[in-house]
Amino acid sequence: MRRIEFFTYGVNRRWGIRVDGTDLREPLVEAVRPAWEAEEFFREKSPQEAEEFLRHQYGGLTALDFGEGDDRAARHFLGEGRGELWDGATGTTVVLGCVCGVWECGPLYARIDATADTVTWSGFRMPYRAAGDVLPLGPYVFDRGAYERAVNHPGHLARDPWA
């Protein structure tokens, strides 16, 4: 099974995610690269500009995104949230938002399936892209007990470690 870490960062306390010690955004860069390489504006970028663009697409959600209540983030990341951060048509939940701070601008969705023993993230997608189908990322299967401890007790960092 995989290991998940949740943490908050910055003054706005955005939620970050690590899988097996690696920021989720790292494998995401490679998963979204082919979709962006198909775009003319992306091909016109220098290699350095292209990498910066890929690395700075996604940021964490904030407590305001989850709504009221101390357990809203935990319920959200267990796939129990059914508000605007959930897409009923695909059964997927927003796990990362746009780096600009407005999650709707460029969300990353994942299917979160929780059983008594495990929590599985699969079916990652970026819905506003022409290639908004499932990305080649995951699935990730986590021990539910460890997962709940991680989401209920996130560490806090002064700044985004991915920046």
Short mmCIF file of C-alpha atoms in Angstrom, two decimals:
data_model
loop_
_atom_site.label_atom_id
_atom_site.label_comp_id
_atom_site.label_asym_id
_atom_site.label_seq_id
_atom_site.Cartn_x
_atom_site.Cartn_y
_atom_site.Cartn_z
CA MET A 1 0.00 0.00 0.00
CA ARG A 2 0.97 3.59 -0.56
CA ARG A 3 1.60 6.16 2.14
CA ILE A 4 -0.17 9.53 2.05
CA GLU A 5 0.73 12.73 3.85
CA PHE A 6 -1.47 15.79 4.06
CA PHE A 7 0.00 19.12 5.07
CA THR A 8 -1.00 22.75 4.97
CA TYR A 9 1.26 25.55 3.84
CA GLY A 10 1.44 29.31 3.78
CA VAL A 11 -0.69 31.88 5.52
CA ASN A 12 -3.80 30.69 3.67
CA ARG A 13 -3.15 27.13 4.84
CA ARG A 14 -3.52 25.47 1.45
CA TRP A 15 -3.67 21.69 1.56
CA GLY A 16 -0.71 19.82 0.08
CA ILE A 17 -0.50 16.10 -0.62
CA ARG A 18 2.44 13.72 -0.75
CA VAL A 19 2.26 10.12 -1.89
CA ASP A 20 5.16 7.97 -0.70
CA GLY A 21 7.03 11.17 0.22
CA THR A 22 6.63 12.79 -3.21
CA ASP A 23 4.46 15.84 -3.77
CA LEU A 24 1.47 14.73 -5.86
CA ARG A 25 2.24 17.54 -8.30
CA GLU A 26 5.53 15.88 -9.33
CA PRO A 27 4.02 12.83 -11.10
CA LEU A 28 1.16 15.06 -12.22
CA VAL A 29 3.57 17.13 -14.31
CA GLU A 30 4.39 14.08 -16.41
CA ALA A 31 0.76 12.96 -16.56
CA VAL A 32 -0.45 16.28 -18.01
CA ARG A 33 2.56 16.96 -20.24
CA PRO A 34 1.15 15.22 -23.37
CA ALA A 35 -2.11 17.20 -23.17
CA TRP A 36 -0.24 20.50 -23.00
CA GLU A 37 2.31 19.53 -25.66
CA ALA A 38 -0.60 19.22 -28.10
CA GLU A 39 -1.34 22.95 -27.62
CA GLU A 40 0.33 25.41 -29.99
CA PHE A 41 0.87 28.07 -27.31
CA PHE A 42 2.74 25.50 -25.20
CA ARG A 43 5.01 24.44 -28.10
CA GLU A 44 5.97 28.09 -28.58
CA LYS A 45 7.41 28.28 -25.07
CA SER A 46 11.11 27.81 -24.38
CA PRO A 47 11.96 24.55 -22.58
CA GLN A 48 12.41 26.49 -19.31
CA GLU A 49 9.10 28.33 -19.74
CA ALA A 50 7.34 25.05 -20.52
CA GLU A 51 8.68 23.41 -17.36
CA GLU A 52 7.71 26.41 -15.23
CA PHE A 53 4.23 26.32 -16.73
CA LEU A 54 3.83 22.61 -15.98
CA ARG A 55 5.17 22.92 -12.43
CA HIS A 56 2.91 25.83 -11.53
CA GLN A 57 -0.52 24.68 -12.67
CA TYR A 58 -1.84 23.28 -9.41
CA GLY A 59 -2.08 24.46 -5.84
CA GLY A 60 -3.74 23.19 -2.73
CA LEU A 61 -7.30 23.80 -1.65
CA THR A 62 -8.01 26.00 1.37
CA ALA A 63 -10.34 25.55 4.33
CA LEU A 64 -12.69 28.07 2.68
CA ASP A 65 -13.05 25.69 -0.27
CA PHE A 66 -14.30 22.93 2.03
CA GLY A 67 -16.89 25.07 3.81
CA GLU A 68 -17.79 25.23 7.49
CA GLY A 69 -16.91 22.58 10.05
CA ASP A 70 -13.75 21.16 11.56
CA ASP A 71 -14.08 17.81 9.81
CA ARG A 72 -14.96 19.10 6.33
CA ALA A 73 -11.47 18.59 4.89
CA ALA A 74 -11.28 15.04 6.24
CA ARG A 75 -14.73 14.19 4.90
CA HIS A 76 -13.85 15.78 1.57
CA PHE A 77 -10.65 13.75 1.18
CA LEU A 78 -12.55 10.59 2.09
CA GLY A 79 -14.80 11.22 -0.90
CA GLU A 80 -17.80 12.09 1.28
CA GLY A 81 -18.14 15.71 0.18
CA ARG A 82 -20.99 16.35 -2.22
CA GLY A 83 -20.72 20.11 -2.67
CA GLU A 84 -19.26 22.09 -5.51
CA LEU A 85 -15.91 20.25 -5.19
CA TRP A 86 -17.58 17.07 -6.39
CA ASP A 87 -18.61 16.12 -9.92
CA GLY A 88 -21.63 13.85 -9.69
CA ALA A 89 -21.47 12.96 -13.39
CA THR A 90 -18.06 11.31 -13.00
CA GLY A 91 -18.08 10.57 -9.25
CA THR A 92 -14.85 12.50 -8.82
CA THR A 93 -13.64 14.96 -6.19
CA VAL A 94 -11.34 17.97 -6.54
CA VAL A 95 -8.00 17.14 -4.88
CA LEU A 96 -5.98 20.12 -6.17
CA GLY A 97 -7.00 23.51 -7.48
CA CYS A 98 -5.41 26.13 -9.65
CA VAL A 99 -2.26 27.76 -8.32
CA CYS A 100 -3.99 31.16 -8.68
CA GLY A 101 -6.09 30.30 -5.62
CA VAL A 102 -9.41 29.85 -7.41
CA TRP A 103 -9.89 26.09 -7.49
CA GLU A 104 -12.41 26.26 -10.34
CA CYS A 105 -9.82 27.78 -12.68
CA GLY A 106 -8.00 24.48 -13.23
CA PRO A 107 -8.96 21.68 -10.86
CA LEU A 108 -7.55 18.19 -10.66
CA TYR A 109 -10.25 15.64 -9.92
CA ALA A 110 -9.83 12.07 -8.66
CA ARG A 111 -12.21 9.28 -7.84
CA ILE A 112 -11.95 8.57 -4.08
CA ASP A 113 -13.28 5.20 -3.00
CA ALA A 114 -13.20 4.42 0.71
CA THR A 115 -13.84 1.01 2.24
CA ALA A 116 -13.46 -0.12 5.84
CA ASP A 117 -9.79 -0.97 5.16
CA THR A 118 -8.60 1.18 2.27
CA VAL A 119 -8.92 4.50 0.48
CA THR A 120 -8.21 4.46 -3.25
CA TRP A 121 -7.55 7.43 -5.51
CA SER A 122 -7.97 6.74 -9.23
CA GLY A 123 -9.45 8.24 -12.37
CA PHE A 124 -7.49 11.49 -12.18
CA ARG A 125 -8.68 14.05 -14.69
CA MET A 126 -8.44 17.72 -15.62
CA PRO A 127 -11.91 18.49 -16.96
CA TYR A 128 -11.40 21.76 -18.84
CA ARG A 129 -8.85 20.41 -21.29
CA ALA A 130 -9.57 18.80 -24.63
CA ALA A 131 -7.79 15.75 -23.23
CA GLY A 132 -9.90 15.89 -20.05
CA ASP A 133 -10.17 12.12 -19.92
CA VAL A 134 -8.46 10.03 -17.28
CA LEU A 135 -4.79 10.90 -16.81
CA PRO A 136 -2.05 8.27 -16.56
CA LEU A 137 -1.71 8.73 -12.80
CA GLY A 138 -2.43 6.26 -10.02
CA PRO A 139 -4.31 4.39 -8.84
CA TYR A 140 -3.09 4.90 -5.31
CA VAL A 141 -4.31 2.59 -2.55
CA PHE A 142 -3.86 3.67 1.07
CA ASP A 143 -4.48 1.98 4.42
CA ARG A 144 -7.61 3.67 5.75
CA GLY A 145 -6.41 3.99 9.34
CA ALA A 146 -3.15 5.65 8.31
CA TYR A 147 -5.02 7.80 5.78
CA GLU A 148 -7.46 9.08 8.40
CA ARG A 149 -4.63 9.88 10.81
CA ALA A 150 -2.83 11.80 8.05
CA VAL A 151 -5.87 13.83 6.95
CA ASN A 152 -6.96 14.59 10.52
CA HIS A 153 -3.48 15.71 11.64
CA PRO A 154 -1.80 17.56 8.76
CA GLY A 155 1.52 19.21 9.42
CA HIS A 156 2.03 22.87 8.55
CA LEU A 157 4.82 24.40 6.47
CA ALA A 158 5.56 28.12 6.21
CA ARG A 159 5.56 27.99 2.42
CA ASP A 160 4.71 25.74 -0.48
CA PRO A 161 7.53 23.16 -0.74
CA TRP A 162 6.86 22.81 -4.48
CA ALA A 163 7.36 26.54 -5.21
#
